[in-house]
mmCIF file of C-alpha atoms in Angstrom:
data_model
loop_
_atom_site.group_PDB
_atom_site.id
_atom_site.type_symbol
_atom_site.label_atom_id
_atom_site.label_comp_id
_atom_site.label_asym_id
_atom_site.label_seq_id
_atom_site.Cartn_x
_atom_site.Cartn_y
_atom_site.Cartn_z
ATOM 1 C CA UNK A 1 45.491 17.090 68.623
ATOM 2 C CA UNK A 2 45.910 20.824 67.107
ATOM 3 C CA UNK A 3 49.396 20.646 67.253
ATOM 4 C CA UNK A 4 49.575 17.157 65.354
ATOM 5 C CA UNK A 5 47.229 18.863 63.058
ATOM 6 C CA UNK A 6 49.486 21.865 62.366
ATOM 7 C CA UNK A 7 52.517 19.655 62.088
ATOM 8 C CA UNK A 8 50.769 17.507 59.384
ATOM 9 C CA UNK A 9 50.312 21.000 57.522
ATOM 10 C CA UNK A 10 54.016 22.229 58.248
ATOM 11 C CA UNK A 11 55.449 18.808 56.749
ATOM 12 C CA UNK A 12 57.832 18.457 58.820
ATOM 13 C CA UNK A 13 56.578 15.270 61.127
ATOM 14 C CA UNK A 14 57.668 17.012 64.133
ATOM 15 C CA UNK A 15 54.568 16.217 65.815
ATOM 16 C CA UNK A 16 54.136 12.273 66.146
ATOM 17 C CA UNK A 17 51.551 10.893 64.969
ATOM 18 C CA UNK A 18 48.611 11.679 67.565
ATOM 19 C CA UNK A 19 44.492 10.697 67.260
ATOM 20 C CA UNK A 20 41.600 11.779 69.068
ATOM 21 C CA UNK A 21 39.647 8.639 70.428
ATOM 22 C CA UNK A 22 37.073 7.456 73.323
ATOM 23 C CA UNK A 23 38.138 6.818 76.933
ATOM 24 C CA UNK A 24 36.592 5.680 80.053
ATOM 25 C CA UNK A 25 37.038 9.678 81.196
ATOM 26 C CA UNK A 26 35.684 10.786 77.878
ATOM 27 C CA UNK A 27 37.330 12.011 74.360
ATOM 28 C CA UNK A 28 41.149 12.299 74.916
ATOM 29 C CA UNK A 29 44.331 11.768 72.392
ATOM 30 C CA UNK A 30 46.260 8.625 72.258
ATOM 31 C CA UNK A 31 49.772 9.659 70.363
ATOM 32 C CA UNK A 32 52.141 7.092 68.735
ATOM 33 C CA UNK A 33 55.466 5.493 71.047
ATOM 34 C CA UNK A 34 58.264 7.137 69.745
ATOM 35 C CA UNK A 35 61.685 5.091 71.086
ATOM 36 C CA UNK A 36 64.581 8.038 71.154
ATOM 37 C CA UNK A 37 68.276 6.995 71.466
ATOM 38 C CA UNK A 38 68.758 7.432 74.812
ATOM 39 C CA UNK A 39 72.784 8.049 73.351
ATOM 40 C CA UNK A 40 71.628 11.152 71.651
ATOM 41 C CA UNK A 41 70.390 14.835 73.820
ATOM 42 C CA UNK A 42 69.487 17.565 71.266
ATOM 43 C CA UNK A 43 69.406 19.843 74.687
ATOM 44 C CA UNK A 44 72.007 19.917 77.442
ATOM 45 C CA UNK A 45 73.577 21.786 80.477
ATOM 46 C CA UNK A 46 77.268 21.623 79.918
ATOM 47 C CA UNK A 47 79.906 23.736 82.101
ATOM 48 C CA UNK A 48 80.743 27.377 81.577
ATOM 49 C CA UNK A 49 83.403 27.551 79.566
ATOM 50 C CA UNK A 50 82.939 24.383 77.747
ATOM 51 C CA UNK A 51 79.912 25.092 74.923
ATOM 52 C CA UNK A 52 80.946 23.328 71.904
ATOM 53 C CA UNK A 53 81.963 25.427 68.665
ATOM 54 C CA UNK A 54 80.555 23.900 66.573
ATOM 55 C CA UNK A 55 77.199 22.297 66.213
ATOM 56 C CA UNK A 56 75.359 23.803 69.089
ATOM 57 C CA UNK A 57 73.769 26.972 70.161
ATOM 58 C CA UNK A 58 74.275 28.784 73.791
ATOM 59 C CA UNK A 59 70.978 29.878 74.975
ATOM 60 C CA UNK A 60 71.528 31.299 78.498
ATOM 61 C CA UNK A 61 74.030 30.993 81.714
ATOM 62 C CA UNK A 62 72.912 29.943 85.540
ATOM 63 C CA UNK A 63 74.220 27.695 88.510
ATOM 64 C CA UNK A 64 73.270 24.699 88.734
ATOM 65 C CA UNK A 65 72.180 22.963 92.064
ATOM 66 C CA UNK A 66 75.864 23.264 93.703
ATOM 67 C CA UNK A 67 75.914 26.657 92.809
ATOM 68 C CA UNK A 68 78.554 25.843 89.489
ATOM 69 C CA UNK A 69 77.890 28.188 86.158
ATOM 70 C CA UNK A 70 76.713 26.375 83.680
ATOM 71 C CA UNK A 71 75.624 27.121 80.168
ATOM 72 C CA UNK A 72 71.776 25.643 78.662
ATOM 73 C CA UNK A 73 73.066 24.903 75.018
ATOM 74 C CA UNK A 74 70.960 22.978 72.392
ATOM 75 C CA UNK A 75 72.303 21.333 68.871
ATOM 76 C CA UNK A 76 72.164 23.388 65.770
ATOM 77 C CA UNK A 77 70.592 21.205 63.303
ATOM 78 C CA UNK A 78 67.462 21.791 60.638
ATOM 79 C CA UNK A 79 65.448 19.262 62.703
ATOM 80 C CA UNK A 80 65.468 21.741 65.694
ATOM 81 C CA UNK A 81 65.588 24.778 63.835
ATOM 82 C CA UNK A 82 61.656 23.285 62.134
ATOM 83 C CA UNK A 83 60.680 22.786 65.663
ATOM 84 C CA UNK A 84 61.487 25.881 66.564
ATOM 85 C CA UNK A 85 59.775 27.675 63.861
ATOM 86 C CA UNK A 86 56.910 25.057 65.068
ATOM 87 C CA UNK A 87 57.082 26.515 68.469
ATOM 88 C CA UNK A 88 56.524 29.780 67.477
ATOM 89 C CA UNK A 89 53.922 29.862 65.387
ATOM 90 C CA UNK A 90 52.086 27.392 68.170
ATOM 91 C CA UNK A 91 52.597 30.024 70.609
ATOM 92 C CA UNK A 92 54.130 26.754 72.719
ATOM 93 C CA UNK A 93 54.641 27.999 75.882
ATOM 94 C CA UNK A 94 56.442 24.665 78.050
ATOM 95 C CA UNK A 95 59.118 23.348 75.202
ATOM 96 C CA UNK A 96 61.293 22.084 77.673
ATOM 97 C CA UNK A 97 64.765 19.542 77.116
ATOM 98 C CA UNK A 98 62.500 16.528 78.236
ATOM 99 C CA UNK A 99 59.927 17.437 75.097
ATOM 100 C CA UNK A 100 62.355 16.791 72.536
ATOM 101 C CA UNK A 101 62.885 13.072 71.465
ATOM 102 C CA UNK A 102 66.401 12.419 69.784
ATOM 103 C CA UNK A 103 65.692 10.188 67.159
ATOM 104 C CA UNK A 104 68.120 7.437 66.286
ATOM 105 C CA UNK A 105 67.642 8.387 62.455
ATOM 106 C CA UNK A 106 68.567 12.126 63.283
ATOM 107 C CA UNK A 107 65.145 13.121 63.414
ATOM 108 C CA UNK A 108 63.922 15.388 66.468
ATOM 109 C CA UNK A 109 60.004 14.783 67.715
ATOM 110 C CA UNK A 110 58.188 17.036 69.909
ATOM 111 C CA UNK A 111 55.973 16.107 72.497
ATOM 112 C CA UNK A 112 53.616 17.334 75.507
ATOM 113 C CA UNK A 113 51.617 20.033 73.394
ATOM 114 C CA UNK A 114 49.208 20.911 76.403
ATOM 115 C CA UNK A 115 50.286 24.648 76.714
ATOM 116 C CA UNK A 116 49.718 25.769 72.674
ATOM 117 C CA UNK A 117 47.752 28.036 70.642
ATOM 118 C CA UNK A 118 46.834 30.840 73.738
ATOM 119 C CA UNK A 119 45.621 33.708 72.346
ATOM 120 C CA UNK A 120 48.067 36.247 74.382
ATOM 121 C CA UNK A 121 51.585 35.603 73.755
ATOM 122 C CA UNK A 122 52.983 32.855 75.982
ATOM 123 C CA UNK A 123 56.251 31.595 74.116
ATOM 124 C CA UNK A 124 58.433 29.642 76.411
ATOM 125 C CA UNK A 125 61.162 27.258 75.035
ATOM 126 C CA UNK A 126 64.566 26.000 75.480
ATOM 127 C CA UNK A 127 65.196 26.889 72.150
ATOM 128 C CA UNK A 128 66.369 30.631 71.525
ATOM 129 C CA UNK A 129 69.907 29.702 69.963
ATOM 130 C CA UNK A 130 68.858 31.365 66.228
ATOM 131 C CA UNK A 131 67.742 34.104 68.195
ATOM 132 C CA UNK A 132 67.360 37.536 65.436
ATOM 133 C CA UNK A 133 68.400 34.383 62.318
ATOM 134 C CA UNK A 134 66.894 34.853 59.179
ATOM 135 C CA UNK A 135 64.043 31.997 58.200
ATOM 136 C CA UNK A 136 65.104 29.592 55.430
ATOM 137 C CA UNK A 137 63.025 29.047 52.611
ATOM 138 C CA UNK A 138 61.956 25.976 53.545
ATOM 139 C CA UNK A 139 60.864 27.558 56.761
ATOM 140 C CA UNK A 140 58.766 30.661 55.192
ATOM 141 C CA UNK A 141 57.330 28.068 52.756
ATOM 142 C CA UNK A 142 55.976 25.618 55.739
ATOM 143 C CA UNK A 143 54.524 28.916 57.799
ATOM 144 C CA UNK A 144 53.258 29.805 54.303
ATOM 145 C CA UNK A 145 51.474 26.469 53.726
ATOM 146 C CA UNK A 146 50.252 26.989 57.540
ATOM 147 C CA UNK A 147 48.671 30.297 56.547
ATOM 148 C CA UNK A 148 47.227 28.985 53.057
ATOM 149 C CA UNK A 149 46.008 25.751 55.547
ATOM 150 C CA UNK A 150 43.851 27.998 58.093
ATOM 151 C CA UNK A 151 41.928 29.176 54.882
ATOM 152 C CA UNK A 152 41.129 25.498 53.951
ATOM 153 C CA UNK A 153 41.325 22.004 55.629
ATOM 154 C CA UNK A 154 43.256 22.871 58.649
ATOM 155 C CA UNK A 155 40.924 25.477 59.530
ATOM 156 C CA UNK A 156 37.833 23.776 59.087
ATOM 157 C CA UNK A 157 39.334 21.048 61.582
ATOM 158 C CA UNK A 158 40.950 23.200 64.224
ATOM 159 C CA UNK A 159 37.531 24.977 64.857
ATOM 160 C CA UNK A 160 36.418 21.492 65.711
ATOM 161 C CA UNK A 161 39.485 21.620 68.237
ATOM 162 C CA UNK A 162 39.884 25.797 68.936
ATOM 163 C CA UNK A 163 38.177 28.967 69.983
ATOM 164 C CA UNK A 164 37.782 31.638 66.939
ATOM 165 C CA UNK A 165 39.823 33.806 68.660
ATOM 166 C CA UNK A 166 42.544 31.037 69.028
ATOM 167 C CA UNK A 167 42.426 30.132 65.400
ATOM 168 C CA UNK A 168 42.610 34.153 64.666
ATOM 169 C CA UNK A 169 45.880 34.229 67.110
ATOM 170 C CA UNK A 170 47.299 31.724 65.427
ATOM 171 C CA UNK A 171 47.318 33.465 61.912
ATOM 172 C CA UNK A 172 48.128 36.895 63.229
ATOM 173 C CA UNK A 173 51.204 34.988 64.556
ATOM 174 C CA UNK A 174 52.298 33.386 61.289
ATOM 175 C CA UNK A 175 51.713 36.560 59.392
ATOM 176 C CA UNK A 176 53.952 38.421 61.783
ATOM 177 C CA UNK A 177 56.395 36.013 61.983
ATOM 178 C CA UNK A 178 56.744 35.655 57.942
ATOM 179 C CA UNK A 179 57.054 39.443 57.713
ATOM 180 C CA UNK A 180 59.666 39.699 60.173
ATOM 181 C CA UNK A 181 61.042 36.708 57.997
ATOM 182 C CA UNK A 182 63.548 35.828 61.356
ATOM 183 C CA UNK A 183 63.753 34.221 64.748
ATOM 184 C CA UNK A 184 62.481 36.717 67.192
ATOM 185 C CA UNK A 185 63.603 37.537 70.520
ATOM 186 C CA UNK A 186 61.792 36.908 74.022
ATOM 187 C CA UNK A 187 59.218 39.515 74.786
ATOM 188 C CA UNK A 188 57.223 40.137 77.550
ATOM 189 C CA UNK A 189 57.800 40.470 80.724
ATOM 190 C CA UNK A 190 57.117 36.339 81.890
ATOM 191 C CA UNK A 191 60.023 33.730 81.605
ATOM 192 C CA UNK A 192 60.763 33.166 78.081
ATOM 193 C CA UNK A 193 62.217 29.779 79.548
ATOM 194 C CA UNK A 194 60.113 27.217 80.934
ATOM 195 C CA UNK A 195 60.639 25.754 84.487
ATOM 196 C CA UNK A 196 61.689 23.271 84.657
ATOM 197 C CA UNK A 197 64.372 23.393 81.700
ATOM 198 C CA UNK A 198 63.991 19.772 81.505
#
């Protein structure tokens, strides 16, 4: 539910729309049926060698199951760059292939927010292609409204939702992601993939 919340605040509908409601186990989230076009993979393992020029990003090299090199690439597009910038001010730490629905439309929607908002850094996605980019200004301005938003509405309903220290975590990492004003790199020393890719 925090992460539709934040999404709402971004403006960028990445997040479908998602509500908190009663269940025979207690409170849980119900979250709209998105259909994707299942003709349409905004993430995909293609063969060494044969990453696209144009309109897709090469995140990392492996073998697959047969022991083949293959390259994890995802598409460069402004839907996927927001969801990115989503990711990391989230701290989302299992954006995997499978948690990004190709919309028909164009649009991209990310799902399966379980493993958000830790306080210690935990960032672990699929998508690293704009890796040391600068930020757009559309991008600043939606981490902007993000950091405005914690002072305000949003914050007053994620502490419904998040520990203090959480909420705090989450604005140290928008500040230091808007002064940096670009994609960062992995740090750490844990995967900064998730496992799965997919």
């Amino acid at each position: 539910m925090a992460a539709y919340l934040v999404s709402q605040v971004f403006g960028w509908d990445v997040v479908p729309p998602t509500w908190l409601r009663d269940g025979p186990m207690g409170e849980g989230m119900v979250q709209l049926w998105q259909e994707q076009d299942p003709a349409q993979s905004a993430v995909n393992l293609v063969a060494t060698g044969h990453v696209p020029e144009t309109g897709w990003k090469h995140v990392l090299e492996g073998r697959d199951e047969d022991g083949r090199m293959v390259a994890l690439v995802h598409e460069d597009s402004p839907a996927l760059r927001r969801m990115a910038v989503f990711d990391m001010v989230v701290n989302n730490a299992d954006r995997k292939g499978d948690h990004i629905l190709a919309m028909t439309d164009g649009h991209r929607h990310g799902v399966d927010h379980g493993l958000t908002f830790h306080r210690d850094h935990k960032l672990r996605t699929v998508l690293w292609g704009w890796l040391g980019d600068a930020l757009t200004a559309e991008e600043r301005e939606g981490i902007d409204r993000v950091s405005e938003g914690l002072h305000g509405g949003l914050g007053r309903n994620l502490a419904d939702l998040l520990s203090a220290e959480e909420i705090a975590s989450l604005a140290a990492r928008c500040a230091r992601l808007r002064l940096a004003g670009r994609f960062p790199a992995p740090s750490g020393e844990m995967s900064a993939v998730p496992w799965p890719l997919f």
